[in-house]
PDB file of C-alpha atoms in Angstrom:
ATOM      1  CA  UNK A   1      48.019  39.433 142.988  1.00 44.00           C
ATOM      2  CA  UNK A   2      51.851  39.096 142.989  1.00 48.00           C
ATOM      3  CA  UNK A   3      53.920  42.222 143.485  1.00 53.00           C
ATOM      4  CA  UNK A   4      54.617  44.084 140.238  1.00 51.00           C
ATOM      5  CA  UNK A   5      51.662  42.564 138.346  1.00 49.00           C
ATOM      6  CA  UNK A   6      48.932  44.798 136.942  1.00 49.00           C
ATOM      7  CA  UNK A   7      45.450  43.886 135.825  1.00 48.00           C
ATOM      8  CA  UNK A   8      45.812  45.571 132.423  1.00 57.00           C
ATOM      9  CA  UNK A   9      48.615  43.183 131.420  1.00 51.00           C
ATOM     10  CA  UNK A  10      47.374  40.416 129.106  1.00 58.00           C
ATOM     11  CA  UNK A  11      47.744  36.914 130.543  1.00 58.00           C
ATOM     12  CA  UNK A  12      49.398  35.691 127.348  1.00 70.00           C
ATOM     13  CA  UNK A  13      52.156  37.448 125.495  1.00 78.00           C
ATOM     14  CA  UNK A  14      50.704  37.136 121.997  1.00 85.00           C
ATOM     15  CA  UNK A  15      50.692  40.876 121.321  1.00 86.00           C
ATOM     16  CA  UNK A  16      54.314  41.218 122.381  1.00 86.00           C
ATOM     17  CA  UNK A  17      55.349  38.160 120.345  1.00 82.00           C
ATOM     18  CA  UNK A  18      53.495  39.524 117.322  1.00 86.00           C
ATOM     19  CA  UNK A  19      55.666  42.650 117.517  1.00 88.00           C
ATOM     20  CA  UNK A  20      58.941  40.903 118.293  1.00 90.00           C
ATOM     21  CA  UNK A  21      58.835  38.544 115.308  1.00 89.00           C
ATOM     22  CA  UNK A  22      58.702  41.268 112.620  1.00 90.00           C
ATOM     23  CA  UNK A  23      61.325  43.236 114.557  1.00 89.00           C
ATOM     24  CA  UNK A  24      63.652  40.224 114.479  1.00 91.00           C
ATOM     25  CA  UNK A  25      62.976  39.857 110.738  1.00 90.00           C
ATOM     26  CA  UNK A  26      63.875  43.513 110.152  1.00 90.00           C
ATOM     27  CA  UNK A  27      67.073  43.195 112.193  1.00 89.00           C
ATOM     28  CA  UNK A  28      68.059  40.082 110.248  1.00 90.00           C
ATOM     29  CA  UNK A  29      67.459  41.804 106.897  1.00 90.00           C
ATOM     30  CA  UNK A  30      69.436  44.897 107.923  1.00 91.00           C
ATOM     31  CA  UNK A  31      72.057  43.040 109.950  1.00 88.00           C
ATOM     32  CA  UNK A  32      75.677  44.069 109.952  1.00 89.00           C
ATOM     33  CA  UNK A  33      77.266  47.435 110.361  1.00 93.00           C
ATOM     34  CA  UNK A  34      77.285  48.503 106.697  1.00 97.00           C
ATOM     35  CA  UNK A  35      73.760  48.235 105.247  1.00 96.00           C
ATOM     36  CA  UNK A  36      72.234  51.207 107.044  1.00 95.00           C
ATOM     37  CA  UNK A  37      75.187  53.536 106.331  1.00 95.00           C
ATOM     38  CA  UNK A  38      75.014  52.559 102.630  1.00 97.00           C
ATOM     39  CA  UNK A  39      71.284  53.283 102.554  1.00 96.00           C
ATOM     40  CA  UNK A  40      71.900  56.619 104.296  1.00 94.00           C
ATOM     41  CA  UNK A  41      74.622  57.510 101.784  1.00 96.00           C
ATOM     42  CA  UNK A  42      72.316  56.801  98.852  1.00 97.00           C
ATOM     43  CA  UNK A  43      69.454  58.719 100.446  1.00 95.00           C
ATOM     44  CA  UNK A  44      71.503  61.855  99.667  1.00 95.00           C
ATOM     45  CA  UNK A  45      71.524  61.025  95.957  1.00 97.00           C
ATOM     46  CA  UNK A  46      72.717  58.581  93.328  1.00 97.00           C
ATOM     47  CA  UNK A  47      76.360  57.613  93.605  1.00 97.00           C
ATOM     48  CA  UNK A  48      79.038  55.529  92.000  1.00 96.00           C
ATOM     49  CA  UNK A  49      80.793  52.736  93.871  1.00 96.00           C
ATOM     50  CA  UNK A  50      83.866  54.828  94.733  1.00 96.00           C
ATOM     51  CA  UNK A  51      81.762  57.723  96.042  1.00 97.00           C
ATOM     52  CA  UNK A  52      79.864  55.440  98.425  1.00 98.00           C
ATOM     53  CA  UNK A  53      83.134  53.927  99.656  1.00 97.00           C
ATOM     54  CA  UNK A  54      84.608  57.370 100.314  1.00 97.00           C
ATOM     55  CA  UNK A  55      81.590  58.405 102.395  1.00 97.00           C
ATOM     56  CA  UNK A  56      81.665  55.354 104.666  1.00 97.00           C
ATOM     57  CA  UNK A  57      84.854  55.227 106.736  1.00 96.00           C
ATOM     58  CA  UNK A  58      86.334  51.777 107.261  1.00 97.00           C
ATOM     59  CA  UNK A  59      84.395  49.856 104.611  1.00 98.00           C
ATOM     60  CA  UNK A  60      86.518  47.812 102.213  1.00 97.00           C
ATOM     61  CA  UNK A  61      85.766  47.544  98.499  1.00 97.00           C
ATOM     62  CA  UNK A  62      85.084  43.818  98.927  1.00 97.00           C
ATOM     63  CA  UNK A  63      82.575  44.420 101.740  1.00 98.00           C
ATOM     64  CA  UNK A  64      80.932  47.328  99.894  1.00 98.00           C
ATOM     65  CA  UNK A  65      80.498  45.154  96.819  1.00 97.00           C
ATOM     66  CA  UNK A  66      78.978  42.324  98.892  1.00 97.00           C
ATOM     67  CA  UNK A  67      76.578  44.635 100.732  1.00 97.00           C
ATOM     68  CA  UNK A  68      75.494  46.439  97.549  1.00 98.00           C
ATOM     69  CA  UNK A  69      74.610  43.077  95.970  1.00 97.00           C
ATOM     70  CA  UNK A  70      72.568  42.096  99.028  1.00 96.00           C
ATOM     71  CA  UNK A  71      70.773  45.461  99.161  1.00 97.00           C
ATOM     72  CA  UNK A  72      69.954  45.183  95.456  1.00 97.00           C
ATOM     73  CA  UNK A  73      68.659  41.632  95.955  1.00 96.00           C
ATOM     74  CA  UNK A  74      66.236  42.766  98.684  1.00 96.00           C
ATOM     75  CA  UNK A  75      65.169  45.721  96.510  1.00 97.00           C
ATOM     76  CA  UNK A  76      66.415  48.520  98.762  1.00 97.00           C
ATOM     77  CA  UNK A  77      68.764  49.903  96.089  1.00 98.00           C
ATOM     78  CA  UNK A  78      68.994  49.889  92.301  1.00 98.00           C
ATOM     79  CA  UNK A  79      72.110  49.351  90.201  1.00 97.00           C
ATOM     80  CA  UNK A  80      72.257  51.043  86.803  1.00 97.00           C
ATOM     81  CA  UNK A  81      74.987  50.480  84.217  1.00 95.00           C
ATOM     82  CA  UNK A  82      75.892  53.797  82.594  1.00 90.00           C
ATOM     83  CA  UNK A  83      76.654  53.617  78.884  1.00 89.00           C
ATOM     84  CA  UNK A  84      79.902  55.558  78.834  1.00 85.00           C
ATOM     85  CA  UNK A  85      83.573  54.965  78.260  1.00 85.00           C
ATOM     86  CA  UNK A  86      84.688  53.353  80.418  1.00 85.00           C
ATOM     87  CA  UNK A  87      81.328  51.878  81.419  1.00 85.00           C
ATOM     88  CA  UNK A  88      80.210  52.924  84.876  1.00 91.00           C
ATOM     89  CA  UNK A  89      77.727  51.816  87.476  1.00 95.00           C
ATOM     90  CA  UNK A  90      75.511  54.114  89.506  1.00 97.00           C
ATOM     91  CA  UNK A  91      73.564  53.127  92.590  1.00 98.00           C
ATOM     92  CA  UNK A  92      70.328  54.696  93.802  1.00 98.00           C
ATOM     93  CA  UNK A  93      67.882  54.095  96.597  1.00 97.00           C
ATOM     94  CA  UNK A  94      64.510  52.565  95.719  1.00 98.00           C
ATOM     95  CA  UNK A  95      61.154  53.736  97.063  1.00 97.00           C
ATOM     96  CA  UNK A  96      61.271  50.695  99.358  1.00 96.00           C
ATOM     97  CA  UNK A  97      64.710  51.810 100.584  1.00 96.00           C
ATOM     98  CA  UNK A  98      63.451  55.358 101.110  1.00 96.00           C
ATOM     99  CA  UNK A  99      60.837  53.973 103.491  1.00 95.00           C
ATOM    100  CA  UNK A 100      63.728  53.330 105.919  1.00 94.00           C
ATOM    101  CA  UNK A 101      64.967  56.947 105.951  1.00 91.00           C
ATOM    102  CA  UNK A 102      62.755  58.019 108.872  1.00 93.00           C
ATOM    103  CA  UNK A 103      63.813  54.979 110.921  1.00 93.00           C
ATOM    104  CA  UNK A 104      67.499  55.590 110.138  1.00 92.00           C
ATOM    105  CA  UNK A 105      67.264  59.271 111.087  1.00 92.00           C
ATOM    106  CA  UNK A 106      65.500  58.436 114.368  1.00 94.00           C
ATOM    107  CA  UNK A 107      68.123  55.807 115.157  1.00 92.00           C
ATOM    108  CA  UNK A 108      70.903  58.273 114.324  1.00 93.00           C
ATOM    109  CA  UNK A 109      69.395  60.954 116.572  1.00 95.00           C
ATOM    110  CA  UNK A 110      69.022  58.421 119.365  1.00 95.00           C
ATOM    111  CA  UNK A 111      72.700  57.446 118.976  1.00 94.00           C
ATOM    112  CA  UNK A 112      73.810  61.095 119.258  1.00 95.00           C
ATOM    113  CA  UNK A 113      71.778  61.597 122.452  1.00 95.00           C
ATOM    114  CA  UNK A 114      73.013  58.278 123.839  1.00 95.00           C
ATOM    115  CA  UNK A 115      76.644  59.196 123.158  1.00 93.00           C
ATOM    116  CA  UNK A 116      76.189  62.600 124.832  1.00 92.00           C
ATOM    117  CA  UNK A 117      74.514  60.999 127.829  1.00 90.00           C
ATOM    118  CA  UNK A 118      77.361  58.520 128.253  1.00 88.00           C
ATOM    119  CA  UNK A 119      80.010  61.230 127.924  1.00 85.00           C
ATOM    120  CA  UNK A 120      78.477  63.372 130.660  1.00 63.00           C
ATOM    121  CA  UNK A 121      80.782  63.733 133.666  1.00 66.00           C
ATOM    122  CA  UNK A 122      80.020  61.223 136.388  1.00 62.00           C
ATOM    123  CA  UNK A 123      78.905  62.639 139.700  1.00 64.00           C
ATOM    124  CA  UNK A 124      81.150  61.636 142.522  1.00 60.00           C
ATOM    125  CA  UNK A 125      79.873  60.768 145.967  1.00 62.00           C
ATOM    126  CA  UNK A 126      81.071  62.927 148.819  1.00 56.00           C
TER     127      UNK A 126
END
C-alpha cells in the first residue's frame, strides 16, 4: 500500500463529491460580500432600507438594492410595502433565511478566532 493511504478510505470519491456539489451550490447562492451581512442584519429584526444600509459599513445604496432584490428572489427575505405617507418598505427575514442564522454565527465565531490567531505575536528563532 502506498505511503499515506489507509484502508478505510473509499476507492472512489463519490461521498466527497456528493458533499462538495451542494456546498458549491450554497456558495454560489450566497456569493459576494453583502448577502450574509444583510441576512445577519435582518435576523435582529425587521428594518427599512436606510437602517440596513447604516448597519453594514461600506455598502452602497445601489448594491444594497441589488442584493435585497436577489435575496427576495431566492426567498431568504421578504419585502413589505407599508401603507403610510410617504409609503415605506420594510424588509424581514423569512423562515428559510432564518435557517442560515446558525451557519452565519458559526462562521462569524470562526472568523473572530482566525483573526485572533493571525494577530498573535510571531515567535522568533534564537
